[in-house]
Amino acid sequence: MTGRRHAVAVIGGDGIGPEVVAEALKVVEAAGVALDTTTYELGAAHYLRTGEVLSDEVLEELRGFDAILLGAVGPPVGDTSVPPGLLERGLLLKLRFELDLYINLRPFAGAPGAIAEGAEFVVVRENTEGAYAGEGGFLRRGTQHEIATQGSVNTRMGVERCVRFAFELAERRPAHRLTLVHKTNVLTFAGDLWRRTVEEVAADHSGVAHDYQHVDAACIYLVERPRSYDVIVTDNLFGDILTDLAGAVCGGHGLSPSANLNPARTGPSLFEPVHGAAHDIAGQGVANPVAAIRSASLMLDFLGETDAAARIDKAVADLVGSGQLSRPPTGADRWSTSAIGEAIAERL
């Protein structure tokens, strides 16, 4: 451990978010890393209470932290009190754009019994451009002749820095293999930029083998032969969809972490489990905190606490890989959120 104290903003959010984040912080403490945490009440409940999503004042405060750990945000399914897209664009995407979190990193490991059992791969998703950049608009809205446009913004700088990150990651991994996923036969302009960039950057990384797949083919291969992947690099929209599928075939989103990274470190990076707020089980103490714990491990690794992160990863892998989570603890009918956190903490 480095012996440093790290300033971390904690956003528990909604539903099961605060429950799983509490277990992640418990495991970080058990790993011996000191955090100075500040809690922020953001999400659907905060919006309904105050009418605010993310104020400029809070955003400026968040810039001063070493990292941000987030649980989950969102209203219950079917609840229309929060306008659709408000939290996504006003909180999550705003943080990604304002803090320049241009890499979305999602590692996957197939759990026992999962379709992708034994697979181990990483998806590097461009996180600030593409279809999520917000380019587009309406013409004659609400009329019979309404037109809606939604553009995909891809810059050479944005694509290249993502691709370089992915190649550098592939160099550090045993397989040294990278797969670009796009749809170049239809998205001929954006796809051409991505493919040309990969070919040019590949010249600087001769030790990394690289190939290309259409996104529809990749969806099939993720199910049929997930162990064929090492590092996948892709754009914002395709990355969003592919990682949801990858989480499902690797054992569920309760196991899937993510990191929204600013590799240039001009601001804090944000770490969060892939899953949603799951209001249907909130407060019952039965949510799986593994994804939040693995997200906290990604945070520690990025903060330079590589030893603690490796120990947490091993503890999680030992618990998940043993198949114990499919068997209730003695005297219980199922694992509780806190019991999983304690089981991992005890291994540290």
PDB file of N, CA and C in Angstrom, residues 221-289:
ATOM      1  N   TYR A 221     -20.675 -13.826 -31.439  1.00  0.00           N
ATOM      2  CA  TYR A 221     -19.465 -14.466 -30.937  1.00  0.00           C
ATOM      3  C   TYR A 221     -19.325 -14.330 -29.423  1.00  0.00           C
ATOM      4  N   LEU A 222     -19.866 -13.236 -28.845  1.00  0.00           N
ATOM      5  CA  LEU A 222     -19.812 -13.085 -27.395  1.00  0.00           C
ATOM      6  C   LEU A 222     -20.581 -14.206 -26.696  1.00  0.00           C
ATOM      7  N   VAL A 223     -21.596 -14.718 -27.366  1.00  0.00           N
ATOM      8  CA  VAL A 223     -22.372 -15.835 -26.820  1.00  0.00           C
ATOM      9  C   VAL A 223     -21.752 -17.175 -27.192  1.00  0.00           C
ATOM     10  N   GLU A 224     -21.324 -17.312 -28.450  1.00  0.00           N
ATOM     11  CA  GLU A 224     -20.855 -18.610 -28.944  1.00  0.00           C
ATOM     12  C   GLU A 224     -19.409 -18.928 -28.567  1.00  0.00           C
ATOM     13  N   ARG A 225     -18.544 -17.903 -28.568  1.00  0.00           N
ATOM     14  CA  ARG A 225     -17.131 -18.157 -28.255  1.00  0.00           C
ATOM     15  C   ARG A 225     -16.506 -16.949 -27.541  1.00  0.00           C
ATOM     16  N   PRO A 226     -17.009 -16.639 -26.357  1.00  0.00           N
ATOM     17  CA  PRO A 226     -16.521 -15.454 -25.633  1.00  0.00           C
ATOM     18  C   PRO A 226     -15.048 -15.540 -25.250  1.00  0.00           C
ATOM     19  N   ARG A 227     -14.506 -16.763 -25.165  1.00  0.00           N
ATOM     20  CA  ARG A 227     -13.103 -16.917 -24.777  1.00  0.00           C
ATOM     21  C   ARG A 227     -12.140 -16.522 -25.897  1.00  0.00           C
ATOM     22  N   SER A 228     -12.687 -16.161 -27.054  1.00  0.00           N
ATOM     23  CA  SER A 228     -11.819 -15.731 -28.163  1.00  0.00           C
ATOM     24  C   SER A 228     -11.396 -14.271 -28.029  1.00  0.00           C
ATOM     25  N   TYR A 229     -11.966 -13.540 -27.062  1.00  0.00           N
ATOM     26  CA  TYR A 229     -11.675 -12.105 -26.933  1.00  0.00           C
ATOM     27  C   TYR A 229     -10.629 -11.833 -25.864  1.00  0.00           C
ATOM     28  N   ASP A 230      -9.888 -10.763 -26.080  1.00  0.00           N
ATOM     29  CA  ASP A 230      -8.929 -10.261 -25.092  1.00  0.00           C
ATOM     30  C   ASP A 230      -9.258  -8.805 -24.771  1.00  0.00           C
ATOM     31  N   VAL A 231      -8.952  -7.887 -25.702  1.00  0.00           N
ATOM     32  CA  VAL A 231      -9.336  -6.478 -25.565  1.00  0.00           C
ATOM     33  C   VAL A 231     -10.226  -6.113 -26.743  1.00  0.00           C
ATOM     34  N   ILE A 232     -11.427  -5.646 -26.442  1.00  0.00           N
ATOM     35  CA  ILE A 232     -12.340  -5.124 -27.461  1.00  0.00           C
ATOM     36  C   ILE A 232     -12.316  -3.606 -27.363  1.00  0.00           C
ATOM     37  N   VAL A 233     -12.170  -2.917 -28.484  1.00  0.00           N
ATOM     38  CA  VAL A 233     -12.265  -1.463 -28.501  1.00  0.00           C
ATOM     39  C   VAL A 233     -13.401  -1.087 -29.441  1.00  0.00           C
ATOM     40  N   THR A 234     -14.218  -0.126 -29.012  1.00  0.00           N
ATOM     41  CA  THR A 234     -15.405   0.206 -29.799  1.00  0.00           C
ATOM     42  C   THR A 234     -15.923   1.585 -29.434  1.00  0.00           C
ATOM     43  N   ASP A 235     -16.934   2.033 -30.157  1.00  0.00           N
ATOM     44  CA  ASP A 235     -17.450   3.388 -29.917  1.00  0.00           C
ATOM     45  C   ASP A 235     -18.469   3.378 -28.781  1.00  0.00           C
ATOM     46  N   ASN A 236     -19.020   4.547 -28.489  1.00  0.00           N
ATOM     47  CA  ASN A 236     -19.847   4.751 -27.311  1.00  0.00           C
ATOM     48  C   ASN A 236     -21.124   3.900 -27.331  1.00  0.00           C
ATOM     49  N   LEU A 237     -21.869   3.965 -28.405  1.00  0.00           N
ATOM     50  CA  LEU A 237     -23.138   3.242 -28.477  1.00  0.00           C
ATOM     51  C   LEU A 237     -22.919   1.733 -28.530  1.00  0.00           C
ATOM     52  N   PHE A 238     -22.052   1.276 -29.410  1.00  0.00           N
ATOM     53  CA  PHE A 238     -21.805  -0.162 -29.510  1.00  0.00           C
ATOM     54  C   PHE A 238     -21.235  -0.704 -28.200  1.00  0.00           C
ATOM     55  N   GLY A 239     -20.384   0.094 -27.547  1.00  0.00           N
ATOM     56  CA  GLY A 239     -19.808  -0.336 -26.279  1.00  0.00           C
ATOM     57  C   GLY A 239     -20.851  -0.481 -25.195  1.00  0.00           C
ATOM     58  N   ASP A 240     -21.821   0.405 -25.182  1.00  0.00           N
ATOM     59  CA  ASP A 240     -22.906   0.330 -24.207  1.00  0.00           C
ATOM     60  C   ASP A 240     -23.680  -0.977 -24.365  1.00  0.00           C
ATOM     61  N   ILE A 241     -24.021  -1.303 -25.600  1.00  0.00           N
ATOM     62  CA  ILE A 241     -24.807  -2.508 -25.873  1.00  0.00           C
ATOM     63  C   ILE A 241     -23.981  -3.778 -25.644  1.00  0.00           C
ATOM     64  N   LEU A 242     -22.762  -3.805 -26.161  1.00  0.00           N
ATOM     65  CA  LEU A 242     -21.923  -4.997 -26.037  1.00  0.00           C
ATOM     66  C   LEU A 242     -21.620  -5.339 -24.584  1.00  0.00           C
ATOM     67  N   THR A 243     -21.404  -4.324 -23.754  1.00  0.00           N
ATOM     68  CA  THR A 243     -21.053  -4.624 -22.364  1.00  0.00           C
ATOM     69  C   THR A 243     -22.252  -5.106 -21.564  1.00  0.00           C
ATOM     70  N   ASP A 244     -23.452  -4.695 -21.937  1.00  0.00           N
ATOM     71  CA  ASP A 244     -24.636  -5.279 -21.295  1.00  0.00           C
ATOM     72  C   ASP A 244     -24.747  -6.764 -21.641  1.00  0.00           C
ATOM     73  N   LEU A 245     -24.518  -7.091 -22.914  1.00  0.00           N
ATOM     74  CA  LEU A 245     -24.538  -8.485 -23.322  1.00  0.00           C
ATOM     75  C   LEU A 245     -23.415  -9.266 -22.633  1.00  0.00           C
ATOM     76  N   ALA A 246     -22.229  -8.682 -22.576  1.00  0.00           N
ATOM     77  CA  ALA A 246     -21.096  -9.350 -21.942  1.00  0.00           C
ATOM     78  C   ALA A 246     -21.385  -9.626 -20.466  1.00  0.00           C
ATOM     79  N   GLY A 247     -22.005  -8.679 -19.789  1.00  0.00           N
ATOM     80  CA  GLY A 247     -22.353  -8.898 -18.392  1.00  0.00           C
ATOM     81  C   GLY A 247     -23.307 -10.062 -18.223  1.00  0.00           C
ATOM     82  N   ALA A 248     -24.272 -10.160 -19.129  1.00  0.00           N
ATOM     83  CA  ALA A 248     -25.254 -11.235 -19.046  1.00  0.00           C
ATOM     84  C   ALA A 248     -24.614 -12.604 -19.249  1.00  0.00           C
ATOM     85  N   VAL A 249     -23.729 -12.728 -20.239  1.00  0.00           N
ATOM     86  CA  VAL A 249     -23.142 -14.047 -20.526  1.00  0.00           C
ATOM     87  C   VAL A 249     -22.050 -14.415 -19.530  1.00  0.00           C
ATOM     88  N   CYS A 250     -21.543 -13.427 -18.783  1.00  0.00           N
ATOM     89  CA  CYS A 250     -20.480 -13.714 -17.809  1.00  0.00           C
ATOM     90  C   CYS A 250     -21.015 -13.970 -16.405  1.00  0.00           C
ATOM     91  N   GLY A 251     -22.327 -13.946 -16.217  1.00  0.00           N
ATOM     92  CA  GLY A 251     -22.866 -14.288 -14.909  1.00  0.00           C
ATOM     93  C   GLY A 251     -23.802 -13.268 -14.301  1.00  0.00           C
ATOM     94  N   GLY A 252     -24.060 -12.164 -15.017  1.00  0.00           N
ATOM     95  CA  GLY A 252     -25.013 -11.184 -14.517  1.00  0.00           C
ATOM     96  C   GLY A 252     -24.369  -9.865 -14.160  1.00  0.00           C
ATOM     97  N   HIS A 253     -25.175  -8.816 -14.166  1.00  0.00           N
ATOM     98  CA  HIS A 253     -24.656  -7.479 -13.916  1.00  0.00           C
ATOM     99  C   HIS A 253     -24.272  -7.249 -12.463  1.00  0.00           C
ATOM    100  N   GLY A 254     -24.690  -8.143 -11.589  1.00  0.00           N
ATOM    101  CA  GLY A 254     -24.252  -8.041 -10.198  1.00  0.00           C
ATOM    102  C   GLY A 254     -22.774  -8.300 -10.026  1.00  0.00           C
ATOM    103  N   LEU A 255     -22.117  -8.774 -11.097  1.00  0.00           N
ATOM    104  CA  LEU A 255     -20.680  -9.047 -11.057  1.00  0.00           C
ATOM    105  C   LEU A 255     -19.875  -8.054 -11.886  1.00  0.00           C
ATOM    106  N   SER A 256     -20.542  -7.148 -12.608  1.00  0.00           N
ATOM    107  CA  SER A 256     -19.881  -6.347 -13.655  1.00  0.00           C
ATOM    108  C   SER A 256     -19.514  -4.946 -13.175  1.00  0.00           C
ATOM    109  N   PRO A 257     -18.208  -4.645 -13.087  1.00  0.00           N
ATOM    110  CA  PRO A 257     -17.776  -3.303 -12.684  1.00  0.00           C
ATOM    111  C   PRO A 257     -17.507  -2.419 -13.892  1.00  0.00           C
ATOM    112  N   SER A 258     -17.313  -1.143 -13.650  1.00  0.00           N
ATOM    113  CA  SER A 258     -16.875  -0.258 -14.728  1.00  0.00           C
ATOM    114  C   SER A 258     -16.090   0.909 -14.161  1.00  0.00           C
ATOM    115  N   ALA A 259     -15.223   1.446 -15.008  1.00  0.00           N
ATOM    116  CA  ALA A 259     -14.442   2.630 -14.667  1.00  0.00           C
ATOM    117  C   ALA A 259     -14.602   3.645 -15.778  1.00  0.00           C
ATOM    118  N   ASN A 260     -14.952   4.864 -15.418  1.00  0.00           N
ATOM    119  CA  ASN A 260     -14.996   5.986 -16.356  1.00  0.00           C
ATOM    120  C   ASN A 260     -13.732   6.801 -16.100  1.00  0.00           C
ATOM    121  N   LEU A 261     -12.762   6.669 -16.997  1.00  0.00           N
ATOM    122  CA  LEU A 261     -11.421   7.152 -16.713  1.00  0.00           C
ATOM    123  C   LEU A 261     -11.062   8.430 -17.463  1.00  0.00           C
ATOM    124  N   ASN A 262     -10.335   9.272 -16.760  1.00  0.00           N
ATOM    125  CA  ASN A 262      -9.622  10.391 -17.358  1.00  0.00           C
ATOM    126  C   ASN A 262      -8.141  10.039 -17.257  1.00  0.00           C
ATOM    127  N   PRO A 263      -7.597   9.317 -18.242  1.00  0.00           N
ATOM    128  CA  PRO A 263      -6.195   8.882 -18.154  1.00  0.00           C
ATOM    129  C   PRO A 263      -5.203  10.031 -18.049  1.00  0.00           C
ATOM    130  N   ALA A 264      -5.576  11.208 -18.531  1.00  0.00           N
ATOM    131  CA  ALA A 264      -4.694  12.365 -18.422  1.00  0.00           C
ATOM    132  C   ALA A 264      -4.670  12.916 -17.003  1.00  0.00           C
ATOM    133  N   ARG A 265      -5.610  12.469 -16.169  1.00  0.00           N
ATOM    134  CA  ARG A 265      -5.704  12.853 -14.756  1.00  0.00           C
ATOM    135  C   ARG A 265      -5.832  14.363 -14.565  1.00  0.00           C
ATOM    136  N   THR A 266      -6.578  15.009 -15.463  1.00  0.00           N
ATOM    137  CA  THR A 266      -6.876  16.430 -15.291  1.00  0.00           C
ATOM    138  C   THR A 266      -8.082  16.630 -14.389  1.00  0.00           C
ATOM    139  N   GLY A 267      -8.657  15.557 -13.921  1.00  0.00           N
ATOM    140  CA  GLY A 267      -9.782  15.582 -12.999  1.00  0.00           C
ATOM    141  C   GLY A 267      -9.994  14.180 -12.465  1.00  0.00           C
ATOM    142  N   PRO A 268     -10.941  14.002 -11.553  1.00  0.00           N
ATOM    143  CA  PRO A 268     -11.169  12.686 -10.968  1.00  0.00           C
ATOM    144  C   PRO A 268     -11.832  11.738 -11.951  1.00  0.00           C
ATOM    145  N   SER A 269     -11.535  10.458 -11.810  1.00  0.00           N
ATOM    146  CA  SER A 269     -12.232   9.427 -12.573  1.00  0.00           C
ATOM    147  C   SER A 269     -13.372   8.875 -11.731  1.00  0.00           C
ATOM    148  N   LEU A 270     -14.345   8.263 -12.402  1.00  0.00           N
ATOM    149  CA  LEU A 270     -15.565   7.809 -11.732  1.00  0.00           C
ATOM    150  C   LEU A 270     -15.700   6.298 -11.893  1.00  0.00           C
ATOM    151  N   PHE A 271     -16.072   5.622 -10.805  1.00  0.00           N
ATOM    152  CA  PHE A 271     -16.150   4.171 -10.780  1.00  0.00           C
ATOM    153  C   PHE A 271     -17.530   3.752 -10.294  1.00  0.00           C
ATOM    154  N   GLU A 272     -18.150   2.811 -11.027  1.00  0.00           N
ATOM    155  CA  GLU A 272     -19.531   2.435 -10.711  1.00  0.00           C
ATOM    156  C   GLU A 272     -19.827   1.033 -11.227  1.00  0.00           C
ATOM    157  N   PRO A 273     -20.684   0.287 -10.531  1.00  0.00           N
ATOM    158  CA  PRO A 273     -21.153  -0.990 -11.083  1.00  0.00           C
ATOM    159  C   PRO A 273     -22.026  -0.739 -12.292  1.00  0.00           C
ATOM    160  N   VAL A 274     -22.099  -1.736 -13.182  1.00  0.00           N
ATOM    161  CA  VAL A 274     -22.861  -1.585 -14.413  1.00  0.00           C
ATOM    162  C   VAL A 274     -24.364  -1.614 -14.152  1.00  0.00           C
ATOM    163  N   HIS A 275     -24.774  -2.302 -13.092  1.00  0.00           N
ATOM    164  CA  HIS A 275     -26.208  -2.509 -12.858  1.00  0.00           C
ATOM    165  C   HIS A 275     -26.936  -1.224 -12.483  1.00  0.00           C
ATOM    166  N   GLY A 276     -28.256  -1.293 -12.504  1.00  0.00           N
ATOM    167  CA  GLY A 276     -29.095  -0.157 -12.164  1.00  0.00           C
ATOM    168  C   GLY A 276     -29.468  -0.124 -10.691  1.00  0.00           C
ATOM    169  N   ALA A 277     -30.482   0.698 -10.382  1.00  0.00           N
ATOM    170  CA  ALA A 277     -30.859   0.939  -8.986  1.00  0.00           C
ATOM    171  C   ALA A 277     -31.693  -0.185  -8.373  1.00  0.00           C
ATOM    172  N   ALA A 278     -32.314  -1.038  -9.194  1.00  0.00           N
ATOM    173  CA  ALA A 278     -33.049  -2.221  -8.714  1.00  0.00           C
ATOM    174  C   ALA A 278     -33.923  -1.914  -7.509  1.00  0.00           C
ATOM    175  N   HIS A 279     -34.831  -0.972  -7.671  1.00  0.00           N
ATOM    176  CA  HIS A 279     -35.703  -0.584  -6.562  1.00  0.00           C
ATOM    177  C   HIS A 279     -36.542  -1.751  -6.036  1.00  0.00           C
ATOM    178  N   ASP A 280     -36.787  -2.764  -6.865  1.00  0.00           N
ATOM    179  CA  ASP A 280     -37.635  -3.875  -6.434  1.00  0.00           C
ATOM    180  C   ASP A 280     -37.022  -4.691  -5.305  1.00  0.00           C
ATOM    181  N   ILE A 281     -35.684  -4.608  -5.143  1.00  0.00           N
ATOM    182  CA  ILE A 281     -35.057  -5.334  -4.031  1.00  0.00           C
ATOM    183  C   ILE A 281     -34.367  -4.385  -3.053  1.00  0.00           C
ATOM    184  N   ALA A 282     -34.512  -3.082  -3.247  1.00  0.00           N
ATOM    185  CA  ALA A 282     -33.857  -2.109  -2.370  1.00  0.00           C
ATOM    186  C   ALA A 282     -34.368  -2.258  -0.939  1.00  0.00           C
ATOM    187  N   GLY A 283     -33.459  -2.146   0.013  1.00  0.00           N
ATOM    188  CA  GLY A 283     -33.815  -2.215   1.418  1.00  0.00           C
ATOM    189  C   GLY A 283     -33.984  -3.612   1.971  1.00  0.00           C
ATOM    190  N   GLN A 284     -33.880  -4.618   1.115  1.00  0.00           N
ATOM    191  CA  GLN A 284     -34.055  -6.000   1.565  1.00  0.00           C
ATOM    192  C   GLN A 284     -32.732  -6.660   1.943  1.00  0.00           C
ATOM    193  N   GLY A 285     -31.635  -6.019   1.643  1.00  0.00           N
ATOM    194  CA  GLY A 285     -30.333  -6.579   1.990  1.00  0.00           C
ATOM    195  C   GLY A 285     -29.958  -7.796   1.185  1.00  0.00           C
ATOM    196  N   VAL A 286     -30.444  -7.888  -0.063  1.00  0.00           N
ATOM    197  CA  VAL A 286     -30.163  -9.074  -0.881  1.00  0.00           C
ATOM    198  C   VAL A 286     -29.453  -8.723  -2.189  1.00  0.00           C
ATOM    199  N   ALA A 287     -29.103  -7.456  -2.397  1.00  0.00           N
ATOM    200  CA  ALA A 287     -28.414  -7.057  -3.625  1.00  0.00           C
ATOM    201  C   ALA A 287     -26.990  -7.609  -3.624  1.00  0.00           C
ATOM    202  N   ASN A 288     -26.515  -7.984  -4.798  1.00  0.00           N
ATOM    203  CA  ASN A 288     -25.155  -8.493  -4.945  1.00  0.00           C
ATOM    204  C   ASN A 288     -24.187  -7.303  -5.024  1.00  0.00           C
ATOM    205  N   PRO A 289     -23.259  -7.174  -4.072  1.00  0.00           N
ATOM    206  CA  PRO A 289     -22.339  -6.025  -4.083  1.00  0.00           C
ATOM    207  C   PRO A 289     -21.038  -6.272  -4.829  1.00  0.00           C
TER     208      PRO A 289
END
